[in-house]
Amino acid sequence: MKLLHIDSSILGNDSVSRTLSAEIVARQVALHPSIEVTYRDLASEIAEHLSIGHVAVRHGAAVEEPGLLGDIKKGDEYLDELFDADIVVVGAPMYNFSVSSQLKIWIDRIVVSGRTFKYSDTGDIQTLLPTSKKIFIASTRGSAYSAGSPYAALEHHESYLKGVFAFLGQHDVTVIRAEGLAFGPEAKNAAIAQARGEIASISA
């Protein structure tokens, strides 16, 4: 069994999403002691934004930009890791109502026509990934954006991630959320404690 652990926060040791994603991984290791973990810190080793050069090379053009071949190789590694993983744990802080740009780059490298999905002749989407993966999202937010919040309409974060994974045929998605982290120490500690309780209750 293999687990892919993705972190995308730029806050280093001060990141709550990093703390929670690590604890989700630790819980999975406790449940599956022989599991093999691959870790990607997207804040420190992220690929480049897609460019016309990437598209051209994918269509058979010669590599002209310095470093482009290595960057394409990194994107291929992201794909290989996703295909190999039975469990995917994503640390996903909300930045300006959505995911971090670092996580968006990773998504751009794994949502690839002909690799992870394809269109049928009638326009239907067909996933090329095994659909049995378990996805865990460690979601963190400074404010509150859940249903019923006055800011719920600005939530393009968890809904986006769940949409991406659903597009790729992945429907076993668990969100561990800590929000309201900017509401003061008491609210922050309560949100983290609630998330940790949910992590402790993960049974598979």
Short mmCIF file of C-alpha atoms in Angstrom, two decimals:
data_model
loop_
_atom_site.label_atom_id
_atom_site.label_comp_id
_atom_site.label_asym_id
_atom_site.label_seq_id
_atom_site.Cartn_x
_atom_site.Cartn_y
_atom_site.Cartn_z
CA MET A 1 0.00 0.00 0.00
CA LYS A 2 1.24 3.49 -0.87
CA LEU A 3 0.36 6.95 0.43
CA LEU A 4 1.06 10.26 -1.29
CA HIS A 5 1.37 13.20 1.12
CA ILE A 6 1.10 16.69 -0.39
CA ASP A 7 1.69 19.94 1.51
CA SER A 8 1.10 23.34 -0.06
CA SER A 9 1.23 25.93 2.73
CA ILE A 10 3.87 28.66 2.56
CA LEU A 11 3.89 29.07 6.37
CA GLY A 12 6.38 26.35 7.26
CA ASN A 13 6.24 25.28 10.90
CA ASP A 14 3.47 27.82 11.59
CA SER A 15 1.10 26.08 9.19
CA VAL A 16 -1.97 24.40 10.65
CA SER A 17 -2.65 22.51 7.41
CA ARG A 18 0.84 21.00 7.59
CA THR A 19 0.22 19.95 11.18
CA LEU A 20 -3.11 18.33 10.33
CA SER A 21 -1.92 16.64 7.15
CA ALA A 22 1.02 15.14 9.08
CA GLU A 23 -1.36 13.85 11.74
CA ILE A 24 -3.61 12.30 9.09
CA VAL A 25 -0.57 10.55 7.64
CA ALA A 26 0.48 9.39 11.12
CA ARG A 27 -3.01 7.97 11.63
CA GLN A 28 -2.79 6.07 8.33
CA VAL A 29 0.63 4.72 9.26
CA ALA A 30 -0.80 3.54 12.58
CA LEU A 31 -3.64 1.80 10.73
CA HIS A 32 -1.38 0.40 8.00
CA PRO A 33 2.12 -0.06 9.48
CA SER A 34 3.64 -1.30 6.23
CA ILE A 35 2.39 1.64 4.16
CA GLU A 36 4.96 3.41 1.95
CA VAL A 37 4.81 7.22 2.16
CA THR A 38 5.91 9.63 -0.58
CA TYR A 39 6.08 13.28 0.46
CA ARG A 40 5.88 16.39 -1.71
CA ASP A 41 6.34 19.86 -0.22
CA LEU A 42 4.97 22.05 -2.99
CA ALA A 43 6.12 25.25 -1.31
CA SER A 44 9.77 24.26 -1.69
CA GLU A 45 9.91 22.05 -4.79
CA ILE A 46 7.03 23.11 -6.98
CA ALA A 47 7.05 22.81 -10.74
CA GLU A 48 6.69 25.86 -12.93
CA HIS A 49 3.42 27.29 -14.17
CA LEU A 50 2.41 25.76 -17.48
CA SER A 51 3.59 27.73 -20.50
CA ILE A 52 3.31 27.59 -24.26
CA GLY A 53 6.66 25.80 -24.18
CA HIS A 54 5.19 22.94 -22.13
CA VAL A 55 2.29 22.58 -24.55
CA ALA A 56 4.57 22.68 -27.58
CA VAL A 57 6.86 19.95 -26.22
CA ARG A 58 3.85 17.76 -25.41
CA HIS A 59 2.93 18.03 -29.09
CA GLY A 60 6.38 17.03 -30.32
CA ALA A 61 8.27 20.33 -30.54
CA ALA A 62 11.95 20.55 -29.62
CA VAL A 63 12.87 21.73 -26.13
CA GLU A 64 14.14 25.29 -26.42
CA GLU A 65 13.62 26.82 -22.97
CA PRO A 66 16.39 26.15 -20.40
CA GLY A 67 15.20 23.76 -17.72
CA LEU A 68 11.97 22.92 -19.48
CA LEU A 69 12.75 19.23 -19.95
CA GLY A 70 13.52 18.83 -16.25
CA ASP A 71 10.32 20.60 -15.33
CA ILE A 72 8.26 18.36 -17.60
CA LYS A 73 9.95 15.37 -15.95
CA LYS A 74 8.87 16.69 -12.53
CA GLY A 75 5.28 16.90 -13.77
CA ASP A 76 5.55 13.30 -14.97
CA GLU A 77 6.75 12.32 -11.49
CA TYR A 78 3.65 13.96 -9.99
CA LEU A 79 1.52 11.81 -12.29
CA ASP A 80 3.41 8.60 -11.47
CA GLU A 81 3.05 9.27 -7.74
CA LEU A 82 -0.68 9.85 -8.07
CA PHE A 83 -1.20 6.68 -10.10
CA ASP A 84 0.79 4.63 -7.58
CA ALA A 85 -0.94 5.97 -4.48
CA ASP A 86 -3.73 4.10 -2.73
CA ILE A 87 -4.23 7.03 -0.32
CA VAL A 88 -3.67 10.72 -1.04
CA VAL A 89 -3.39 13.26 1.80
CA VAL A 90 -3.48 16.92 0.75
CA GLY A 91 -2.67 19.81 3.08
CA ALA A 92 -4.76 22.61 1.61
CA PRO A 93 -4.94 26.05 3.23
CA MET A 94 -7.39 28.54 1.77
CA TYR A 95 -5.70 31.56 0.17
CA ASN A 96 -8.01 34.29 -1.11
CA PHE A 97 -11.05 32.03 -1.26
CA SER A 98 -9.37 29.10 -3.08
CA VAL A 99 -6.31 26.85 -3.01
CA SER A 100 -2.74 28.09 -2.97
CA SER A 101 -1.06 28.76 -6.31
CA GLN A 102 1.43 26.02 -5.42
CA LEU A 103 -1.36 23.46 -5.14
CA LYS A 104 -2.99 24.77 -8.31
CA ILE A 105 0.24 24.05 -10.23
CA TRP A 106 0.20 20.46 -8.95
CA ILE A 107 -3.42 20.14 -10.05
CA ASP A 108 -2.52 21.48 -13.50
CA ARG A 109 0.09 18.73 -13.77
CA ILE A 110 -2.23 15.87 -12.75
CA VAL A 111 -5.40 16.85 -14.64
CA VAL A 112 -4.03 15.97 -18.07
CA SER A 113 -6.10 14.87 -21.04
CA GLY A 114 -4.90 11.51 -22.26
CA ARG A 115 -3.13 10.74 -18.99
CA THR A 116 -5.63 10.97 -16.13
CA PHE A 117 -8.81 11.46 -18.14
CA LYS A 118 -10.08 11.49 -21.70
CA TYR A 119 -13.09 12.69 -23.61
CA SER A 120 -15.26 10.16 -25.43
CA ASP A 121 -16.57 10.79 -28.93
CA THR A 122 -19.80 12.01 -27.35
CA GLY A 123 -18.03 14.39 -24.96
CA ASP A 124 -18.31 12.25 -21.84
CA ILE A 125 -15.43 12.28 -19.37
CA GLN A 126 -13.68 8.96 -18.77
CA THR A 127 -11.20 8.70 -15.93
CA LEU A 128 -7.92 6.90 -16.58
CA LEU A 129 -7.03 6.69 -12.88
CA PRO A 130 -7.95 3.76 -10.66
CA THR A 131 -11.10 4.92 -8.87
CA SER A 132 -10.40 3.14 -5.57
CA LYS A 133 -8.15 5.81 -4.06
CA LYS A 134 -8.94 7.32 -0.67
CA ILE A 135 -8.47 11.09 -0.54
CA PHE A 136 -8.02 13.09 2.66
CA ILE A 137 -7.97 16.89 2.57
CA ALA A 138 -6.61 18.86 5.54
CA SER A 139 -8.53 22.09 4.99
CA THR A 140 -7.65 25.26 6.91
CA ARG A 141 -9.23 28.70 6.73
CA GLY A 142 -8.77 31.96 8.57
CA SER A 143 -12.47 32.78 8.46
CA ALA A 144 -15.61 30.61 8.29
CA TYR A 145 -16.98 29.64 4.89
CA SER A 146 -19.12 26.60 5.68
CA ALA A 147 -22.82 26.46 4.78
CA GLY A 148 -24.72 29.10 6.71
CA SER A 149 -21.78 31.47 6.94
CA PRO A 150 -22.26 34.94 5.40
CA TYR A 151 -19.12 34.22 3.39
CA ALA A 152 -20.19 30.79 2.12
CA ALA A 153 -20.58 32.11 -1.45
CA LEU A 154 -16.85 32.90 -1.48
CA GLU A 155 -15.89 29.28 -0.84
CA HIS A 156 -13.99 28.06 -3.91
CA HIS A 157 -11.62 25.90 -1.92
CA GLU A 158 -12.95 22.56 -0.69
CA SER A 159 -15.61 22.57 -3.41
CA TYR A 160 -12.92 23.08 -6.03
CA LEU A 161 -10.74 20.27 -4.69
CA LYS A 162 -13.66 17.85 -4.43
CA GLY A 163 -14.66 18.81 -7.96
CA VAL A 164 -11.15 18.14 -9.28
CA PHE A 165 -11.00 14.71 -7.65
CA ALA A 166 -14.54 13.84 -8.76
CA PHE A 167 -13.60 14.80 -12.33
CA LEU A 168 -10.79 12.25 -12.06
CA GLY A 169 -13.17 9.59 -10.79
CA GLN A 170 -12.22 9.90 -7.12
CA HIS A 171 -15.30 10.05 -4.90
CA ASP A 172 -13.96 8.69 -1.59
CA VAL A 173 -12.96 12.12 -0.27
CA THR A 174 -12.78 13.03 3.42
CA VAL A 175 -12.33 16.65 4.47
CA ILE A 176 -10.80 17.40 7.86
CA ARG A 177 -11.49 21.10 8.39
CA ALA A 178 -10.18 23.72 10.81
CA GLU A 179 -11.69 27.13 10.09
CA GLY A 180 -12.02 30.40 11.94
CA LEU A 181 -8.32 30.20 12.71
CA ALA A 182 -8.00 34.00 12.62
CA PHE A 183 -10.74 34.53 15.23
CA GLY A 184 -8.35 34.49 18.16
CA PRO A 185 -6.43 31.88 20.16
CA GLU A 186 -9.47 30.27 21.77
CA ALA A 187 -11.31 29.78 18.47
CA LYS A 188 -8.14 28.58 16.77
CA ASN A 189 -7.40 26.01 19.46
CA ALA A 190 -11.01 24.78 19.41
CA ALA A 191 -10.96 24.36 15.63
CA ILE A 192 -7.70 22.43 15.73
CA ALA A 193 -8.94 20.25 18.58
CA GLN A 194 -12.09 19.39 16.63
CA ALA A 195 -10.04 18.49 13.56
CA ARG A 196 -7.74 16.33 15.64
CA GLY A 197 -10.75 14.50 17.07
CA GLU A 198 -11.91 13.73 13.54
CA ILE A 199 -8.43 12.47 12.60
CA ALA A 200 -8.36 10.20 15.66
CA SER A 201 -11.66 8.68 14.55
CA ILE A 202 -10.40 7.70 11.08
CA SER A 203 -10.78 3.94 10.95
CA ALA A 204 -9.43 3.00 7.52
#
